[in-house]
C-alpha atoms as a printed R data frame, in Angstrom:
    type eleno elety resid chain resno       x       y       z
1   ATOM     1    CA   UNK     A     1   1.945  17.395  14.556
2   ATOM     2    CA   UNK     A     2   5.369  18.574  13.270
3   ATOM     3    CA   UNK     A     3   6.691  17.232   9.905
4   ATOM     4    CA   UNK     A     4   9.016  15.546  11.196
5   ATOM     5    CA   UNK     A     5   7.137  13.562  13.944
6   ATOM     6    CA   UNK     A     6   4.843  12.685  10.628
7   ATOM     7    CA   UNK     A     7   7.402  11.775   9.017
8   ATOM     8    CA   UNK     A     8   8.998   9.881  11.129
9   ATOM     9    CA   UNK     A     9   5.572   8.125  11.606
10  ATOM    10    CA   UNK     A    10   5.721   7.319   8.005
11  ATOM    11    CA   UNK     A    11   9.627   5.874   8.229
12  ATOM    12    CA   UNK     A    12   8.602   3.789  11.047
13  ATOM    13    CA   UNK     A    13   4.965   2.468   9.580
14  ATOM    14    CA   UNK     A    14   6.307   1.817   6.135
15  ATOM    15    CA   UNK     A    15   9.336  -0.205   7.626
16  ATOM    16    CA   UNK     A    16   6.537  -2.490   9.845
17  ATOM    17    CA   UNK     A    17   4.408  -2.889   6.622
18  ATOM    18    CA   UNK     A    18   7.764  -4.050   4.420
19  ATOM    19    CA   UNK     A    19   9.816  -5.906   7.201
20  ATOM    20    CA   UNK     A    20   6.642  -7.643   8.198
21  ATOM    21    CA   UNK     A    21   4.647  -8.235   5.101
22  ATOM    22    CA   UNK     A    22   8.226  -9.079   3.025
23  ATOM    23    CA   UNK     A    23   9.681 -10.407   5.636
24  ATOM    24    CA   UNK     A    24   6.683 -13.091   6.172
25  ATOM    25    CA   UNK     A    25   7.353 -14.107   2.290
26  ATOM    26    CA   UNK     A    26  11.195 -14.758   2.234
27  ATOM    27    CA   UNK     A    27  11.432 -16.087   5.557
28  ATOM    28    CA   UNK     A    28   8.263 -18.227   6.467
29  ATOM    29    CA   UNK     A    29   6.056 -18.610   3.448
30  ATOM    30    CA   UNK     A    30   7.763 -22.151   2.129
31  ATOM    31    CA   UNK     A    31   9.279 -22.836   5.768
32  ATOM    32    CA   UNK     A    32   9.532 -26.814   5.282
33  ATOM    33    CA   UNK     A    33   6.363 -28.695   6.431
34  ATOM    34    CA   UNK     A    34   4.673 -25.538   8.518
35  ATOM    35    CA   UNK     A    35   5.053 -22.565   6.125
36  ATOM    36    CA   UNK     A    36   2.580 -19.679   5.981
37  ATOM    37    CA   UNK     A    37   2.160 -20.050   2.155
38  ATOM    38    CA   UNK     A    38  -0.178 -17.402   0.356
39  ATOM    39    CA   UNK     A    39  -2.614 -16.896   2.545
40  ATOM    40    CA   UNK     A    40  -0.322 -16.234   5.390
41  ATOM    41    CA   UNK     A    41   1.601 -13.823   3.779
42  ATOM    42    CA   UNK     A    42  -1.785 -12.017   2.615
43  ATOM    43    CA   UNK     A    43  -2.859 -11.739   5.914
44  ATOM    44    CA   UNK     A    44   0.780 -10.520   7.395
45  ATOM    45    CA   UNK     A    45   0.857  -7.672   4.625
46  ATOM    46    CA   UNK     A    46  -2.671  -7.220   6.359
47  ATOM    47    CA   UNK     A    47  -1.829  -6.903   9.699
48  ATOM    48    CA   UNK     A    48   1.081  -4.644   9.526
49  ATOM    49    CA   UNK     A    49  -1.086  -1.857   8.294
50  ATOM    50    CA   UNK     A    50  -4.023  -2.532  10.514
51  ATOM    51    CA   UNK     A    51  -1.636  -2.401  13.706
52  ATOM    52    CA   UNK     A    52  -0.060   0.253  12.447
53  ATOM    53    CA   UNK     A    53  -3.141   2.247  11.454
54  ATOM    54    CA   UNK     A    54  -3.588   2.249  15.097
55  ATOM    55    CA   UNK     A    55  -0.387   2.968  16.263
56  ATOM    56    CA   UNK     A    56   0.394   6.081  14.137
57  ATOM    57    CA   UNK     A    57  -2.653   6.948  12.440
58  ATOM    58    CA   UNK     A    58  -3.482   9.871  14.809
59  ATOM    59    CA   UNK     A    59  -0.025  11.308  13.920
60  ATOM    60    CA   UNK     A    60   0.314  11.055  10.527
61  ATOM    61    CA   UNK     A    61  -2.715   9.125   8.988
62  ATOM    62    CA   UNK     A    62  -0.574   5.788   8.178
63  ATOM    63    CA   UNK     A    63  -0.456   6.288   4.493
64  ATOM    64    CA   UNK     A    64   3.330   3.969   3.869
65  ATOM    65    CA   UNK     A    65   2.468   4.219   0.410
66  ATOM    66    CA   UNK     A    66   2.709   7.004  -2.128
67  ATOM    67    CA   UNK     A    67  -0.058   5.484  -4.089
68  ATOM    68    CA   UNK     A    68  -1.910   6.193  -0.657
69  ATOM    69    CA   UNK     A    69  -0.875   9.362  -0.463
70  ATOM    70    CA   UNK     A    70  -1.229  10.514  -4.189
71  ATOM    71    CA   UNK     A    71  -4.678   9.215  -3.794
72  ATOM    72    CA   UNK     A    72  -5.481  11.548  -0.673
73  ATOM    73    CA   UNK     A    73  -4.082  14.482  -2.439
74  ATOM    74    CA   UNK     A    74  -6.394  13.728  -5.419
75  ATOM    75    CA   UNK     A    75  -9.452  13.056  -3.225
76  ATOM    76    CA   UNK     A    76  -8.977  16.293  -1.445
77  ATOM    77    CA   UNK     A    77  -7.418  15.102   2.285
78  ATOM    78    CA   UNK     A    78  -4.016  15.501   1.633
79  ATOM    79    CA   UNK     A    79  -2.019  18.938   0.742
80  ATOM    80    CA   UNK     A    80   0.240  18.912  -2.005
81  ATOM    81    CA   UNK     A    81   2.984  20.863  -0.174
82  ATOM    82    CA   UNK     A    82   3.633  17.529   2.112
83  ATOM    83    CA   UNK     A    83   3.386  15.054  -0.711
84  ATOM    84    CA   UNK     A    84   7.194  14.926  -0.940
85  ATOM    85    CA   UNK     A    85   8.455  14.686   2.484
86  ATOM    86    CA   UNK     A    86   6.003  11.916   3.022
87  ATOM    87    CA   UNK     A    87   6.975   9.874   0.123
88  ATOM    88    CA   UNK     A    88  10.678   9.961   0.839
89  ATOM    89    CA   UNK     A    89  10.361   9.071   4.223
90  ATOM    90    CA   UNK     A    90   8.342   5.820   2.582
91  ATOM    91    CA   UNK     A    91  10.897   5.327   0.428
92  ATOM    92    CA   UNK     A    92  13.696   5.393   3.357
93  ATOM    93    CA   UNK     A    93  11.333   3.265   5.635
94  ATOM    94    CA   UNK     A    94  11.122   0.534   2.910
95  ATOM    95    CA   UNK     A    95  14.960   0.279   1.931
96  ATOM    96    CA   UNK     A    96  15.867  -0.061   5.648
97  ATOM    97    CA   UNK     A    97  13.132  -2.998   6.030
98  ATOM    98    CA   UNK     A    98  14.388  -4.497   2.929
99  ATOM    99    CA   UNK     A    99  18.275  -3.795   4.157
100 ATOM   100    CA   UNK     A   100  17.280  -5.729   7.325
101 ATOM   101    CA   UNK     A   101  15.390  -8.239   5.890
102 ATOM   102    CA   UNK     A   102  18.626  -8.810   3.411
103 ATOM   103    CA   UNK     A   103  20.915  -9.271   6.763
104 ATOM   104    CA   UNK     A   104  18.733 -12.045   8.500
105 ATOM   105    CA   UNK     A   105  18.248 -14.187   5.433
106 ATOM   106    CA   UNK     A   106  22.109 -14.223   4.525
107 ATOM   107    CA   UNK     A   107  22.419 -15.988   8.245
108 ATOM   108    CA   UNK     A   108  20.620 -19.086   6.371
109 ATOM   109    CA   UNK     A   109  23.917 -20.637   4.805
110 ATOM   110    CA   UNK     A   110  21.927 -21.875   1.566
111 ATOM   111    CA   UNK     A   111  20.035 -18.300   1.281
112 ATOM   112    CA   UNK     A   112  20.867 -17.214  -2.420
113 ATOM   113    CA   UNK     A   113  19.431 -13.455  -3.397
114 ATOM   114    CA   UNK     A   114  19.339 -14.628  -6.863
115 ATOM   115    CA   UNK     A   115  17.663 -17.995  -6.098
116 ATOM   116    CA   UNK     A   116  15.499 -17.169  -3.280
117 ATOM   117    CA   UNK     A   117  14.889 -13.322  -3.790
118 ATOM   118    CA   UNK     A   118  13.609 -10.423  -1.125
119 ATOM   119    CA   UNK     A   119   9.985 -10.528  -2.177
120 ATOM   120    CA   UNK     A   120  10.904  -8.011  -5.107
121 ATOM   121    CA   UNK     A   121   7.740  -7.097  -7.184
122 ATOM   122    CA   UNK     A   122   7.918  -8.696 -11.120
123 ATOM   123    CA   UNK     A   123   6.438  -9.539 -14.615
124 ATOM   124    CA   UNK     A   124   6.884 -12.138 -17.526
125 ATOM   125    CA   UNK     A   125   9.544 -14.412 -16.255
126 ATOM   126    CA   UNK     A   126   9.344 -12.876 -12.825
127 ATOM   127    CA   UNK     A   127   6.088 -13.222 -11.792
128 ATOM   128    CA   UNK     A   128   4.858 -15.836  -9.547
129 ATOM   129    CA   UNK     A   129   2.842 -17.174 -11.564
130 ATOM   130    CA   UNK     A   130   4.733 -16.462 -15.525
131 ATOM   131    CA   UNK     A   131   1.836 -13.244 -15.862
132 ATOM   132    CA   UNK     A   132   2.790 -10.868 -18.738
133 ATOM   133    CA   UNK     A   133   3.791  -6.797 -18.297
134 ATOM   134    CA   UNK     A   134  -0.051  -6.578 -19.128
135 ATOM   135    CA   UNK     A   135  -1.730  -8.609 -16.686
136 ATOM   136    CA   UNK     A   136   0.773  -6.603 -14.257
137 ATOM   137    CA   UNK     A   137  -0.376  -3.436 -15.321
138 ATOM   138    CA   UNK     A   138  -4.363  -4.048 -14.855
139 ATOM   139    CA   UNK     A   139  -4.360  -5.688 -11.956
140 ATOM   140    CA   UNK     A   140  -2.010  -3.801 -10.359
141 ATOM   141    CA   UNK     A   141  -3.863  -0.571 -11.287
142 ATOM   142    CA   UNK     A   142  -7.253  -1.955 -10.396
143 ATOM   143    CA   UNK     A   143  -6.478  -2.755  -7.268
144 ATOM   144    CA   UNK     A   144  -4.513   0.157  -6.045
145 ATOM   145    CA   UNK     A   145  -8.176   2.144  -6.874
146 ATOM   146    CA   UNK     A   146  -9.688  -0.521  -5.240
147 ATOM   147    CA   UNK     A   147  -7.298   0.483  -2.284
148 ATOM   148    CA   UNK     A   148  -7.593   4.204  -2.321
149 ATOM   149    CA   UNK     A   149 -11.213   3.663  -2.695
150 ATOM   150    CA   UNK     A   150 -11.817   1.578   0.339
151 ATOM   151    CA   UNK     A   151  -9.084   3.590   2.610
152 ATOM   152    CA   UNK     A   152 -11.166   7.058   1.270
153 ATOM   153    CA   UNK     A   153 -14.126   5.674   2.082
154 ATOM   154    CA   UNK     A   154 -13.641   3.940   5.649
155 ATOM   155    CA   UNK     A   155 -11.914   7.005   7.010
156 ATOM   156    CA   UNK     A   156 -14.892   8.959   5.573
157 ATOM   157    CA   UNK     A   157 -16.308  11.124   8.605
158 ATOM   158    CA   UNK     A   158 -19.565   9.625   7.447
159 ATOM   159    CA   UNK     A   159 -18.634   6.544   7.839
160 ATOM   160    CA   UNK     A   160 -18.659   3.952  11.216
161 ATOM   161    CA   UNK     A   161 -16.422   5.445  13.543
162 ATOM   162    CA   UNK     A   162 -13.237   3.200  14.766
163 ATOM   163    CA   UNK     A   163 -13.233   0.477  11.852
164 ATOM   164    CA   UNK     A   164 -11.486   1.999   9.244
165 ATOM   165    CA   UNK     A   165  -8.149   0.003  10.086
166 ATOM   166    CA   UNK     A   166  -9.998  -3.081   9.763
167 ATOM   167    CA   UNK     A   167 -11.569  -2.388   6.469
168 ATOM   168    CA   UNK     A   168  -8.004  -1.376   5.005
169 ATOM   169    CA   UNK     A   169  -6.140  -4.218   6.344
170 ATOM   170    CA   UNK     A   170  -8.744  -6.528   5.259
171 ATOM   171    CA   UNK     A   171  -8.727  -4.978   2.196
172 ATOM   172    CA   UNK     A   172  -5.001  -5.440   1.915
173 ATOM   173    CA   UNK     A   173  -5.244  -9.254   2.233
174 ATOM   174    CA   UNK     A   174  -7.906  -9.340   0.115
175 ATOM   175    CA   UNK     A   175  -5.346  -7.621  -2.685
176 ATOM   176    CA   UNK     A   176  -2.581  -9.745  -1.876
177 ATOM   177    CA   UNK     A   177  -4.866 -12.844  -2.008
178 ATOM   178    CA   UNK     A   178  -6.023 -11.627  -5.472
179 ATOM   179    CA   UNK     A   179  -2.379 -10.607  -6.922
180 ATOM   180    CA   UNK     A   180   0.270 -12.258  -5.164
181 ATOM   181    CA   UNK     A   181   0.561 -15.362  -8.267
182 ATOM   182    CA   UNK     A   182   0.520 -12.061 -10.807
183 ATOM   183    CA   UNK     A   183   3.232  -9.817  -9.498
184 ATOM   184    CA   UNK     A   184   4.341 -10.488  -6.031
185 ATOM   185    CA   UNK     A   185   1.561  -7.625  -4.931
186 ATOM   186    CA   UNK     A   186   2.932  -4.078  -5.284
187 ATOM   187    CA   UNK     A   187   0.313  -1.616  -5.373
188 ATOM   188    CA   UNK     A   188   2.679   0.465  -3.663
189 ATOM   189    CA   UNK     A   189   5.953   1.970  -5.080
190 ATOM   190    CA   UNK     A   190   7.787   2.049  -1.509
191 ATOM   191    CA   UNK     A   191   7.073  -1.655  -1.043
192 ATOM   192    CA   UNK     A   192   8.090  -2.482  -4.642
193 ATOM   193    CA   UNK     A   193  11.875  -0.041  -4.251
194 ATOM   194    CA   UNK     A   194  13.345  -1.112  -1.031
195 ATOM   195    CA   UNK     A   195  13.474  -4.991  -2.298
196 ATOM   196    CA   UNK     A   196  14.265  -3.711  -5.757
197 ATOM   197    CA   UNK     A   197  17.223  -1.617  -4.093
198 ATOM   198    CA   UNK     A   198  18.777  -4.714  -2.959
199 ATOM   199    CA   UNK     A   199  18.121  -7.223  -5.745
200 ATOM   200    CA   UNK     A   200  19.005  -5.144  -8.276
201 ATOM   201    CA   UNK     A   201  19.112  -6.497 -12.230
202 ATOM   202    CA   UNK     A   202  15.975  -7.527 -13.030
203 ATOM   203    CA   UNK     A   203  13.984  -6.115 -10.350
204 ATOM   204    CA   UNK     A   204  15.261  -2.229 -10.753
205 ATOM   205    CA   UNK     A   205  14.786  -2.702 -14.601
206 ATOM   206    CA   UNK     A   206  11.113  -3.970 -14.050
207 ATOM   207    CA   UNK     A   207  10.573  -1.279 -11.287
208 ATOM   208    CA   UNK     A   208   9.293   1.491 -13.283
209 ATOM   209    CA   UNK     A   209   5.581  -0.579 -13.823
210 ATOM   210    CA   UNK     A   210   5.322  -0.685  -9.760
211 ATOM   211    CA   UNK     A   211   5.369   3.288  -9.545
212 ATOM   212    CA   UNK     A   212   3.555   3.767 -13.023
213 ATOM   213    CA   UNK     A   213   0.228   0.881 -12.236
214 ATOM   214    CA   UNK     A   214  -0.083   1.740  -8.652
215 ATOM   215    CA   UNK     A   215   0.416   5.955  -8.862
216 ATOM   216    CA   UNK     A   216  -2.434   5.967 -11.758
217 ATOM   217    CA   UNK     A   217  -4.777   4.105  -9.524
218 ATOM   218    CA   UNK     A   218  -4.404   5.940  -6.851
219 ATOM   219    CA   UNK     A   219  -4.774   8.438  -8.242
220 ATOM   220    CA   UNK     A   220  -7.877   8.018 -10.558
221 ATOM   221    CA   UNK     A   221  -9.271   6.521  -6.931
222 ATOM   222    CA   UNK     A   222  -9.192   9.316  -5.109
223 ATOM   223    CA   UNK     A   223 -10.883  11.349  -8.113
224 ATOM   224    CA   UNK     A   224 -13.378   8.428  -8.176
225 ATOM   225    CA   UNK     A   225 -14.528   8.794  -4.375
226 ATOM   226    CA   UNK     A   226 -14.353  12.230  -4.643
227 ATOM   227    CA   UNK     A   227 -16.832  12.295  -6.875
228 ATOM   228    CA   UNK     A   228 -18.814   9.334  -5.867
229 ATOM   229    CA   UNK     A   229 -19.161  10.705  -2.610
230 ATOM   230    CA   UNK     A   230 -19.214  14.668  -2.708
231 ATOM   231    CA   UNK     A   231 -21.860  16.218  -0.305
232 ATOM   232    CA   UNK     A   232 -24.892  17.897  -2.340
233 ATOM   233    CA   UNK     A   233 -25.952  21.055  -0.738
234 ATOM   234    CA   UNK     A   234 -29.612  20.577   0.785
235 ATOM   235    CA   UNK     A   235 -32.216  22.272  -1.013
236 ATOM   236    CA   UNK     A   236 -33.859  25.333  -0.088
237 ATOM   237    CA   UNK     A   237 -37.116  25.342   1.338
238 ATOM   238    CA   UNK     A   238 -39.774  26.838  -0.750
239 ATOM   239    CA   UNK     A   239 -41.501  29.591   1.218
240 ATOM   240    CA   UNK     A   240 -45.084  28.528   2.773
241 ATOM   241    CA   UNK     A   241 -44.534  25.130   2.161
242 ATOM   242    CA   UNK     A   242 -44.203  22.375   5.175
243 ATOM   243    CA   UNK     A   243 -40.890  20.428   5.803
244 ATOM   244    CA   UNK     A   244 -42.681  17.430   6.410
245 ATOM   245    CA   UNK     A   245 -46.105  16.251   6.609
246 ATOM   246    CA   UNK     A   246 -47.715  13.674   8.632
């Protein structure tokens, strides 16, 4: 595949995963008397990478995450020389999702960006849940290794063939589940700028954790299951003695 088809692979999946996973929380998470609350917006930020890890996963491995893709470098499935292009088509993907997003919520007359927000990522005063800049910075680094971990290991060639978009999407609820009363759920930087990019304030000036947390997991994950999992060569045979006895 061409960079650019990857690429735009990456544009497109990264858009799904924002659009659909933000989109879920600022337009249908508190909907009066049948909103999706937490658990429905875990399992939409689950769902857009599981469809889309089997829509464009055989063109450019659905990473829609630098964290993701930082983390394949380090684990030794990803080349260095198409780290950038990937990330900035991420990046793109995420700020038109978010840009989108922004459009349909303003047709709600009593939508405020300052009251009701785009989802943007946040510590101390805003966090979900009133969690300080060090709560944000463990959990989100813990689970982006968590992440990189599980993605590293499902798409192992070792491991059960066809389920690896299952175990990452489930693994992606499972995060949000965990994190979503902490910091909104980042553990990816893309995610965490194209809200930012619209919000502004607050948001860019607490962006700089959700690119520092999530990088450094992904980054010590992918060393992690590199290690963890590296093939030992087999041992030589000693001459004149059996393989195997019975």
């Amino acid at each position: 595949m061409s960079m650019i088809r990857r690429s735009s692979a990456e544009f497109l999946g990264t858009f799904w995963l924002v659009f659909g996973g933000c989109g879920s929380a600022v337009l249908a998470a508190a909907f009066p008397q049948v909103g999706i609350g937490l658990l429905g917006v875990s399992l939409a930020f689950g769902l857009t990478v599981l469809t889309m890890a089997y829509s464009i996963g055989h063109i450019s491995g659905c990473h829609l995450n630098p964290a993701v893709t930082v983390g394949l470098w380090a684990g030794g499935r990803f080349p260095a020389k198409d780290i950038l292009p990937y990330v900035l088509a991420q990046l793109v993907g995420a700020f038109a999702a978010a840009l989108v997003l922004y459009v349909i919520a303003t047709g709600k007359a009593d939508y405020s960006l300052a009251v009701n927000g785009l989802a943007a990522n946040g510590y101390d005063a805003h966090s979900p849940g009133q969690y300080s800049i060090t709560s944000a910075l463990a959990i989100e680094l813990v689970l982006t290794f968590f992440f990189v971990l599980v993605i590293l290991g499902s798409t192992d060639r070792r491991a059960p063939a066809g389920f690896a978009p299952l175990a990452i999407g489930m693994a992606l609820v499972l995060i949000h589940l965990i994190s979503i009363p902490v910091t909104n759920t980042s553990v990816n930087p893309a995610r965490s700028t194209g809200p930012a990019l619209i919000v502004g304030g607050w948001a860019l000036q607490q962006l700089w954790l959700f690119w520092l947390a999530p990088l450094a997991g992904g980054l010590a994950g992918g060393l992690a299951y590199r290690v963890l999992a590296e093939e030992m060569p087999a041992k030589p045979a000693i001459t004149g003695q059996a393989e195997s006895s019975t």
